[in-house]
Tab-separated table of C-alpha atoms and ligand atoms in Angstrom:
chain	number	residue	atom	x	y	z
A	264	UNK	CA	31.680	-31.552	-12.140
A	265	UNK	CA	34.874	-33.741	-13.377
A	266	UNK	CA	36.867	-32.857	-16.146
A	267	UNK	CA	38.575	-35.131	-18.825
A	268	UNK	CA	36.326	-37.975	-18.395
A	269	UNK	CA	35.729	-40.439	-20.907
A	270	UNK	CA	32.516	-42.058	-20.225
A	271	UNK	CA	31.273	-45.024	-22.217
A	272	UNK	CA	28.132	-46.987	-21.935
A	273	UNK	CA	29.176	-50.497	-19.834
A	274	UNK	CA	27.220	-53.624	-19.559
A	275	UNK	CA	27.564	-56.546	-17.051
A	276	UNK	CA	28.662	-59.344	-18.462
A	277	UNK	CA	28.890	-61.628	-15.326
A	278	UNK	CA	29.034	-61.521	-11.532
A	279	UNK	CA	30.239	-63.240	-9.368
A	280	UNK	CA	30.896	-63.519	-5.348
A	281	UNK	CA	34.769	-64.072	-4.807
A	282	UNK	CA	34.599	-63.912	-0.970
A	283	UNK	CA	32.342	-62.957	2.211
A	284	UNK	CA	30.223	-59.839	1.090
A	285	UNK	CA	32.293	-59.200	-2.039
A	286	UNK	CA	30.974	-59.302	-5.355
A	287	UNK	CA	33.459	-59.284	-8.663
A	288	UNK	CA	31.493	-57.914	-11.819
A	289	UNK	CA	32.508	-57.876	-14.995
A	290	UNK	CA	31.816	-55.359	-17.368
A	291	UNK	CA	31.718	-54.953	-21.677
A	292	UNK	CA	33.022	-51.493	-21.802
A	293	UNK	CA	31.781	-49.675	-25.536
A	294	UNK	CA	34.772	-49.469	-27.662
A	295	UNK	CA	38.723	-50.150	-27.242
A	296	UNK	CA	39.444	-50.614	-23.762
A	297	UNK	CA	43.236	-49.351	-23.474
A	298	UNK	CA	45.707	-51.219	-21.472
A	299	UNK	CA	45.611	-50.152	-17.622
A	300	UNK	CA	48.104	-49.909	-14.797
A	301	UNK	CA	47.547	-51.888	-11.368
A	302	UNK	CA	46.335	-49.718	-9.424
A	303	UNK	CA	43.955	-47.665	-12.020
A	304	UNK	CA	39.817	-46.411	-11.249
A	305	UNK	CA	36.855	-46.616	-13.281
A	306	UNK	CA	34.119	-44.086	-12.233
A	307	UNK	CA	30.550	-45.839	-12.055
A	308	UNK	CA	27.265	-44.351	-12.351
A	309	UNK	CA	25.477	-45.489	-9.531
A	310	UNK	CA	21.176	-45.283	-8.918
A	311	UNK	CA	20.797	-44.444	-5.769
A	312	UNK	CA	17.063	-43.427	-4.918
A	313	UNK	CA	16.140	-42.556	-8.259
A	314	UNK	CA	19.314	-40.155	-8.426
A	315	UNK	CA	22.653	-40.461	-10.888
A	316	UNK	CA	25.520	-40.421	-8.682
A	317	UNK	CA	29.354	-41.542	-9.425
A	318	UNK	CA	31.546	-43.851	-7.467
A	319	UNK	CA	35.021	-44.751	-8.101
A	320	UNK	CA	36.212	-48.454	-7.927
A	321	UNK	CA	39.389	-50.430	-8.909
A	322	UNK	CA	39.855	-51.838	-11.882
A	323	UNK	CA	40.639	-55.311	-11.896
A	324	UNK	CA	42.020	-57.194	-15.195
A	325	UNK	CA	40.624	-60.129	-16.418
A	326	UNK	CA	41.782	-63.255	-18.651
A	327	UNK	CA	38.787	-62.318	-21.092
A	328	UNK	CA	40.363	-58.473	-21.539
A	329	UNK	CA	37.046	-57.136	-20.071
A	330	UNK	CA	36.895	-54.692	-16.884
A	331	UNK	CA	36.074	-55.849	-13.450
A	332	UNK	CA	35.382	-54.373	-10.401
A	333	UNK	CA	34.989	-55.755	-6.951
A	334	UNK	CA	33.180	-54.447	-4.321
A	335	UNK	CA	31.962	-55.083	-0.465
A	336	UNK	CA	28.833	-55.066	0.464
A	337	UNK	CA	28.475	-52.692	3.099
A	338	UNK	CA	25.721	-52.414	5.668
A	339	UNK	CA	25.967	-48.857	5.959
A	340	UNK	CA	26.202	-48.494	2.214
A	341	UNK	CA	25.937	-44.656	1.113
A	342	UNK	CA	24.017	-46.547	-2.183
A	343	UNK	CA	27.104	-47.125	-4.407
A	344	UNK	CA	27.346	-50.748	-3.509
A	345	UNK	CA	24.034	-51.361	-3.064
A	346	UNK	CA	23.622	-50.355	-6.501
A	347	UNK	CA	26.471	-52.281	-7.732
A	348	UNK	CA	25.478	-55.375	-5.979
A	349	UNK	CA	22.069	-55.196	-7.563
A	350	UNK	CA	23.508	-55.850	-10.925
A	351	UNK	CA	23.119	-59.096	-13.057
A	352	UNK	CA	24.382	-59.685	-16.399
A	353	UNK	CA	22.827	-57.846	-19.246
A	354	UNK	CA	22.141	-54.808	-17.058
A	355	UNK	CA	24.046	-51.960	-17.858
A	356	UNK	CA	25.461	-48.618	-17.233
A	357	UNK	CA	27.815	-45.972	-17.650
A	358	UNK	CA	31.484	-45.912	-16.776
A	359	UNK	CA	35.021	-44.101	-17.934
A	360	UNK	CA	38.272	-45.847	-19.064
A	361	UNK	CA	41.071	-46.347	-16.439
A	362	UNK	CA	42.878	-43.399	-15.367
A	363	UNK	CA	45.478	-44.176	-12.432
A	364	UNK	CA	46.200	-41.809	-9.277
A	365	UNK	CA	47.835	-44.985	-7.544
A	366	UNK	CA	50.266	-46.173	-9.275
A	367	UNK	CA	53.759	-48.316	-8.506
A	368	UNK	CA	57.039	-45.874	-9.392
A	369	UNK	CA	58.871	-48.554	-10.507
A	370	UNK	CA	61.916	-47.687	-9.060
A	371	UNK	CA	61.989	-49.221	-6.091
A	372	UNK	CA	64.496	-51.949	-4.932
A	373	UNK	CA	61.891	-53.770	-2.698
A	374	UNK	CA	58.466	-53.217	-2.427
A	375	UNK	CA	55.921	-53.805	1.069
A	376	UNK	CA	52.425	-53.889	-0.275
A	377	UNK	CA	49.485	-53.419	2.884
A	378	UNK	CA	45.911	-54.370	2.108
A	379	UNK	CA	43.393	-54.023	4.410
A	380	UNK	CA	40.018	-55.725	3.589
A	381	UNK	CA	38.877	-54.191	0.021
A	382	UNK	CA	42.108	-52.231	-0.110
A	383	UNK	CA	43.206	-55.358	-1.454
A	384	UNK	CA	41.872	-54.282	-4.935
A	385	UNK	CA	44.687	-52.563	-6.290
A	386	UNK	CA	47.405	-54.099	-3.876
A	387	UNK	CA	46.495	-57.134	-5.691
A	388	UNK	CA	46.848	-56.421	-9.042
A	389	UNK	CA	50.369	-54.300	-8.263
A	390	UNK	CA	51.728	-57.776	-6.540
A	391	UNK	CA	50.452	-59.721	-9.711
A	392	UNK	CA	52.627	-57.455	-11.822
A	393	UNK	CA	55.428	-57.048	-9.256
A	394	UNK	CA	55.753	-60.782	-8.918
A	395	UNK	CA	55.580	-61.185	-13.005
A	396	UNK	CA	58.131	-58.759	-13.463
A	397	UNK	CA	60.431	-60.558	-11.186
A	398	UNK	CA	60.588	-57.743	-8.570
A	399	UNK	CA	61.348	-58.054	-4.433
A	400	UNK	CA	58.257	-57.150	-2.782
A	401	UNK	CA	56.075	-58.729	0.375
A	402	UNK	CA	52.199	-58.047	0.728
A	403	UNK	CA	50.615	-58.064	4.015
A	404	UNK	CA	47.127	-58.883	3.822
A	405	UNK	CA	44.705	-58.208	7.036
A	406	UNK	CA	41.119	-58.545	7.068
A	407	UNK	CA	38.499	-60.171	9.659
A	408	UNK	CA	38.603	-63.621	8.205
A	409	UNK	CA	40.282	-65.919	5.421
A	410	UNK	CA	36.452	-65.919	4.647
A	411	UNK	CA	36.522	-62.090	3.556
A	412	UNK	CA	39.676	-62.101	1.616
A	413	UNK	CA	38.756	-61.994	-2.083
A	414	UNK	CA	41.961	-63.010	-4.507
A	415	UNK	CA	43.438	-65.411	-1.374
A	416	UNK	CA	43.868	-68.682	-3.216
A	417	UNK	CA	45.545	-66.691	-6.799
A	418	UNK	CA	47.952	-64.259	-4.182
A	419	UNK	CA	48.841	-68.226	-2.350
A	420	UNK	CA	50.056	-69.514	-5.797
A	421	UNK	CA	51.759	-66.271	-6.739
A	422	UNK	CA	53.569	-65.025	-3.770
A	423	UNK	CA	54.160	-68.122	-1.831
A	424	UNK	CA	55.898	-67.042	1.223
A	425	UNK	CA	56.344	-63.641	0.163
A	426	UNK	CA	52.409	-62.993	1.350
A	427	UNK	CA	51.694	-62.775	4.970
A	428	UNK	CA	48.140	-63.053	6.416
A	429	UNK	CA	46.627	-61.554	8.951
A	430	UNK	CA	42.764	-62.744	9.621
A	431	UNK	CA	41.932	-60.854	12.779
A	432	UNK	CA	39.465	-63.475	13.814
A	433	UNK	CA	42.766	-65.611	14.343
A	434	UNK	CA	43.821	-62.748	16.921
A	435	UNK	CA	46.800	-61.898	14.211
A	436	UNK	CA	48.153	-58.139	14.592
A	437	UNK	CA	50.568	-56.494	11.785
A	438	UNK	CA	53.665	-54.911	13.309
A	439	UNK	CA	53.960	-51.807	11.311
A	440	UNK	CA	57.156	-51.261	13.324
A	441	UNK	CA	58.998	-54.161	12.640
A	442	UNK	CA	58.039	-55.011	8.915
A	443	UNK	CA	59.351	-51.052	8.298
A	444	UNK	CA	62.867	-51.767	10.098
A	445	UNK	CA	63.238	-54.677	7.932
A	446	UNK	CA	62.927	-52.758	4.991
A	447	UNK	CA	65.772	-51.799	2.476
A	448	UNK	CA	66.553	-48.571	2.801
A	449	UNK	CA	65.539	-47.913	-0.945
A	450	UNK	CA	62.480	-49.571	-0.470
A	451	UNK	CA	58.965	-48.572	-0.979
A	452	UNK	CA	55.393	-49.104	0.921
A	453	UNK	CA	51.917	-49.246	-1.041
A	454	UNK	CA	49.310	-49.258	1.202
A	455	UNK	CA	45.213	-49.352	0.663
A	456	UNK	CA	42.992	-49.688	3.636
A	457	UNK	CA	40.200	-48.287	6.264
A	458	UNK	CA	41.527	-44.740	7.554
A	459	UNK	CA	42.498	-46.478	10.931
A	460	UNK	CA	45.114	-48.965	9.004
A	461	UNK	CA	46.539	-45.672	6.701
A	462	UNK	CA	46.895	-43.536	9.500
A	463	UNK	CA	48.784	-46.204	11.318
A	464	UNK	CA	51.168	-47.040	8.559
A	465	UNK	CA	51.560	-43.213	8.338
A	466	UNK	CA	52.775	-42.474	11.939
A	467	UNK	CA	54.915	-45.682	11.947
A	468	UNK	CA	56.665	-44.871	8.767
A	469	UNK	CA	57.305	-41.211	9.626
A	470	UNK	CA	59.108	-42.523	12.993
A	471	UNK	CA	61.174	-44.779	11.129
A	472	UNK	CA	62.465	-41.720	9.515
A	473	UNK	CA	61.354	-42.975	6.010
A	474	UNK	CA	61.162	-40.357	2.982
A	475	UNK	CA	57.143	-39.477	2.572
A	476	UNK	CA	57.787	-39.591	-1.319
A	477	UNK	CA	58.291	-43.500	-0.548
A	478	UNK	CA	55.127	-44.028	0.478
A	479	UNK	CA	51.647	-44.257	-1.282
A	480	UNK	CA	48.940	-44.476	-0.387
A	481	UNK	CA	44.644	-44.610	-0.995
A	482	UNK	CA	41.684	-44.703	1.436
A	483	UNK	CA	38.290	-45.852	1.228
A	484	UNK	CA	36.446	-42.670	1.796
A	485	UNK	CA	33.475	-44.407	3.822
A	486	UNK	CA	34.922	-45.125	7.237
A	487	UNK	CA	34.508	-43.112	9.852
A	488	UNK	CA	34.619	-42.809	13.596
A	489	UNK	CA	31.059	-42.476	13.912
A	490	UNK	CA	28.119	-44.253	12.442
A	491	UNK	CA	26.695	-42.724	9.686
A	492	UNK	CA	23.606	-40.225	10.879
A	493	UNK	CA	21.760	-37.607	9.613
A	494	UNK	CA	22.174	-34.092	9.364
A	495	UNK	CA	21.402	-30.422	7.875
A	496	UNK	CA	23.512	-28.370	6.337
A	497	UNK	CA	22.706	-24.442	5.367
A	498	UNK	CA	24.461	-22.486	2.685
A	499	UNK	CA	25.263	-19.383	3.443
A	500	UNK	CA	24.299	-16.973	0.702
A	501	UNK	CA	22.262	-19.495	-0.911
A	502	UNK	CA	18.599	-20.048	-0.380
A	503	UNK	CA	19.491	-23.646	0.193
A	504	UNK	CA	19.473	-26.175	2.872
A	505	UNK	CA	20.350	-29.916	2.622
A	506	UNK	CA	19.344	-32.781	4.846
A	507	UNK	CA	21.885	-35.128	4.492
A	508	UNK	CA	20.637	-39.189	5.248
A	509	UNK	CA	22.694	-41.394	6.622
A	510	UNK	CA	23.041	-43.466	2.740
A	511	UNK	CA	24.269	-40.248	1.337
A	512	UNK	CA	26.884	-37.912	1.085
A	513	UNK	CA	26.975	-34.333	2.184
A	514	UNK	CA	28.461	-34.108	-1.571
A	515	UNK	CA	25.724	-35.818	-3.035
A	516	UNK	CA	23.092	-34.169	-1.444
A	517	UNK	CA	24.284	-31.036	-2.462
A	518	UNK	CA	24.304	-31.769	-6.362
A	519	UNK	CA	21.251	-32.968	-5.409
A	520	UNK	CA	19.864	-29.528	-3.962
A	521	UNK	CA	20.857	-27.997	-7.513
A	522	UNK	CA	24.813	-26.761	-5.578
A	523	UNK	CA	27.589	-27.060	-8.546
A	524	UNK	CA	30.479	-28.210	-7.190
A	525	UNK	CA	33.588	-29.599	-8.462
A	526	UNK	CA	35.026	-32.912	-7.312
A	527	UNK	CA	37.393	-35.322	-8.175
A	528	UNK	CA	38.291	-38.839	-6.427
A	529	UNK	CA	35.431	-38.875	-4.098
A	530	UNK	CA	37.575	-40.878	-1.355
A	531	UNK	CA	38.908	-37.757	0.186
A	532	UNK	CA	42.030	-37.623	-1.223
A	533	UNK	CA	42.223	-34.546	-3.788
A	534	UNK	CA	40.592	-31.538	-1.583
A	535	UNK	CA	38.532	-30.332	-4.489
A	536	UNK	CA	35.163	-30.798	-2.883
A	537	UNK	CA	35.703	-29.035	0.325
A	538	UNK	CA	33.519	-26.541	1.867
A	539	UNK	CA	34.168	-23.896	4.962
A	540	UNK	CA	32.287	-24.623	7.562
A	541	UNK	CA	31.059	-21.010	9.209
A	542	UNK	CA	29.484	-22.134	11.815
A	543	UNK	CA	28.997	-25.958	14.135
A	544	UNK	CA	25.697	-25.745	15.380
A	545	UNK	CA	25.517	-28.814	16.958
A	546	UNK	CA	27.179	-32.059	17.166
A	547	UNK	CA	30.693	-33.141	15.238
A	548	UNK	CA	32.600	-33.508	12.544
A	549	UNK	CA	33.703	-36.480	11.599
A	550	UNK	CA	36.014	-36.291	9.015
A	551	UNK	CA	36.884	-39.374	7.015
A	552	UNK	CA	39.894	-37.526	4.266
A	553	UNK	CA	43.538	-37.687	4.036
A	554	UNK	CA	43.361	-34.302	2.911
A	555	UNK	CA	43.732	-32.418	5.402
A	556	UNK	CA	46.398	-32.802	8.353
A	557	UNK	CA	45.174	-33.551	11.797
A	558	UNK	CA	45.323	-29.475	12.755
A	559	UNK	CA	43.153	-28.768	10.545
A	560	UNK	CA	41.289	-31.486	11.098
A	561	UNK	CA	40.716	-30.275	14.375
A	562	UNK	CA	40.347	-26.308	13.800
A	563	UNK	CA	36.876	-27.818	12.024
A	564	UNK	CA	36.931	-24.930	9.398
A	565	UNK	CA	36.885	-26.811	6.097
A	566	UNK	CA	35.317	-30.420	5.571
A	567	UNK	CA	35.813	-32.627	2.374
A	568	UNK	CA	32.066	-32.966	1.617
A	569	UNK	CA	32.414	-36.046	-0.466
A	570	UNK	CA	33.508	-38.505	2.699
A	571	UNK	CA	33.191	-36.232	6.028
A	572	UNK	CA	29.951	-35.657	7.858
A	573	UNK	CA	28.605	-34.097	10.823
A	574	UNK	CA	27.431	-37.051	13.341
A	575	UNK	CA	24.465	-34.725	14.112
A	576	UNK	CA	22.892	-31.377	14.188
A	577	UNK	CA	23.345	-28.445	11.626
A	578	UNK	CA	26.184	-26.769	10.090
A	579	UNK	CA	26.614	-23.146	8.074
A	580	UNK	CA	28.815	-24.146	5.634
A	581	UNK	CA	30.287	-21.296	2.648
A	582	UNK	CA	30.921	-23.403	-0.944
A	583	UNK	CA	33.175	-20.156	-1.949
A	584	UNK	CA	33.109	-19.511	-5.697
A	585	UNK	CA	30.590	-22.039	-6.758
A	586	UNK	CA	27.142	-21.074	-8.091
B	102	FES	S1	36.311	-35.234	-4.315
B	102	FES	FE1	38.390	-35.500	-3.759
B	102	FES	S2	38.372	-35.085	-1.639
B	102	FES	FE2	36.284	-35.001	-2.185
């Protein structure tokens, strides 16, 4: 369940591939599309086996005023962009206006943008409007290749030498360190990337001694330290048990198995989808939110159950008040 959603029907008007494995589609959204922030989401309703499930994506402006939303193809896809890269134009869907959770403060004297890989969705469109407003910023932009970085030519023309690159096929490393000491002291770092890169930029900017409130920050929910495997999952007082595949969520597969829950952001960010885990009956967890802090991370008694898993076995798990 989500509340204050505003879903309208959507239908592809083009798509297109703007770099290695990543597909830009554009959408005519039913009725007035309002103006949206850098940095805002559309929810998607995604197919996947024959099921309605949502997914959240960027939302990307375009010169026509439509919507657009790019996505990677990944090869452990949970379905959400294998759906969305099965779309040509004239199919369509359902999706909600913008709402942003991500968005620039504006108050900043100098602004360090990270994107890492797809992170570079909203990073991109906040150093579009940074740059047009005439604000001091610098984006660092790492992925595996030149090939796999979709916007690279437009964020060239834009941010000339104010955009640093960092293709790790070309053996380039960021040093989180150093671009944080150069910073103003009034200064503020956007960041969007793989758990690995956040949690990096994290640690690096707490040693610097940098105020948290200057620092934002969003995940992609579908990285873990494991490979995606299956597993079961009881509920206690329920006469329920899931089996979770690999493509799907535990989330997911508990709508599925008739479980209300409530969610939110679906990228492990808002908390509202945990679950207590009662009991580990084999294997781990592998937990893939910025939720919750690293102790409690490792106490293993709550999970986010739209991004963490188990990497194998069977878990007890207590969805509190839900029905
Ligand atoms: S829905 Fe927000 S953390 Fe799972």
């Amino acid at each position: 369940m989500r509340m204050n959603m505003d879903w309208r029907r959507a239908q592809v008007y083009s798509v297109e591939e703007i770099a290695e494995d990543v597909r830009k589609v554009e959408v005519d959204i039913e009725g007035p599309l309002p103006p949206f922030d850098p940095g805002s989401h559309t929810n998607v309703i995604v197919m996947i086996d024959g099921q309605r499930a949502v997914r959240t994506y960027t939302c990307i402006q375009t010169a026509s005023g439509r919507l657009a939303i790019a996505v990677k193809r990944h090869a452990n896809s949970r379905g959400g962009s294998r759906f969305i890269w099965s779309l040509n134009p004239g199919d369509r869907t359902e999706m909600t206006v913008p709402e942003n959770r991500f968005e620039l403060s504006w108050r900043a004297e100098h602004y360090l943008l990270i994107a890492g890989g797809i992170g570079v969705t909203p990073i991109y469109g906040m150093a579009k409007t940074l740059a047009q407003s005439g604000q001091s910023l610098r984006m660092i932009y790492g992925a595996s290749s030149l090939a796999a970085m979709p916007f690279l030519n437009e964020l060239r023309e834009r941010l000339g030498d104010r955009l640093a690159l960092f293709p790790a096929d070309q053996g380039r490393a960021i040093n989180l360190e150093a671009e944080i000491a150069a910073l103003p002291e009034g200064a503020e770092l956007y960041v969007c990337g793989p758990l690995g890169m956040l949690n990096a930029v994290k640690q690096a900017w707490a040693q610097a001694g940098r105020p948290v409130s200057r620092l934002r920050y969003e995940v992609f929910g579908d990285n873990g330290k494991f490979a995606e495997t299956p597993f079961e999952v009881a509920v206690a007082n329920r006469d329920v048990t899931v089996h979770v595949r690999p493509d799907q969520s535990l989330l997911d597969a508990l709508i599925g198995a008739g479980v209300e829950m409530i969610y939110d952001c679906q990228r492990g960010e808002c908390g509202l989808c945990a679950v207590k885990i009662l009991e580990l009956q084999d294997g781990m967890v592998d937990h893939r939110d910025v939720f919750f802090s690293e102790e409690e991370k490792h106490e293993n008694r709550s999970m986010c159950s739209c991004v963490s898993r188990l990497t194998a076995g069977r878990a007890v798990i207590d969805v509190g008040y839900r029905l």
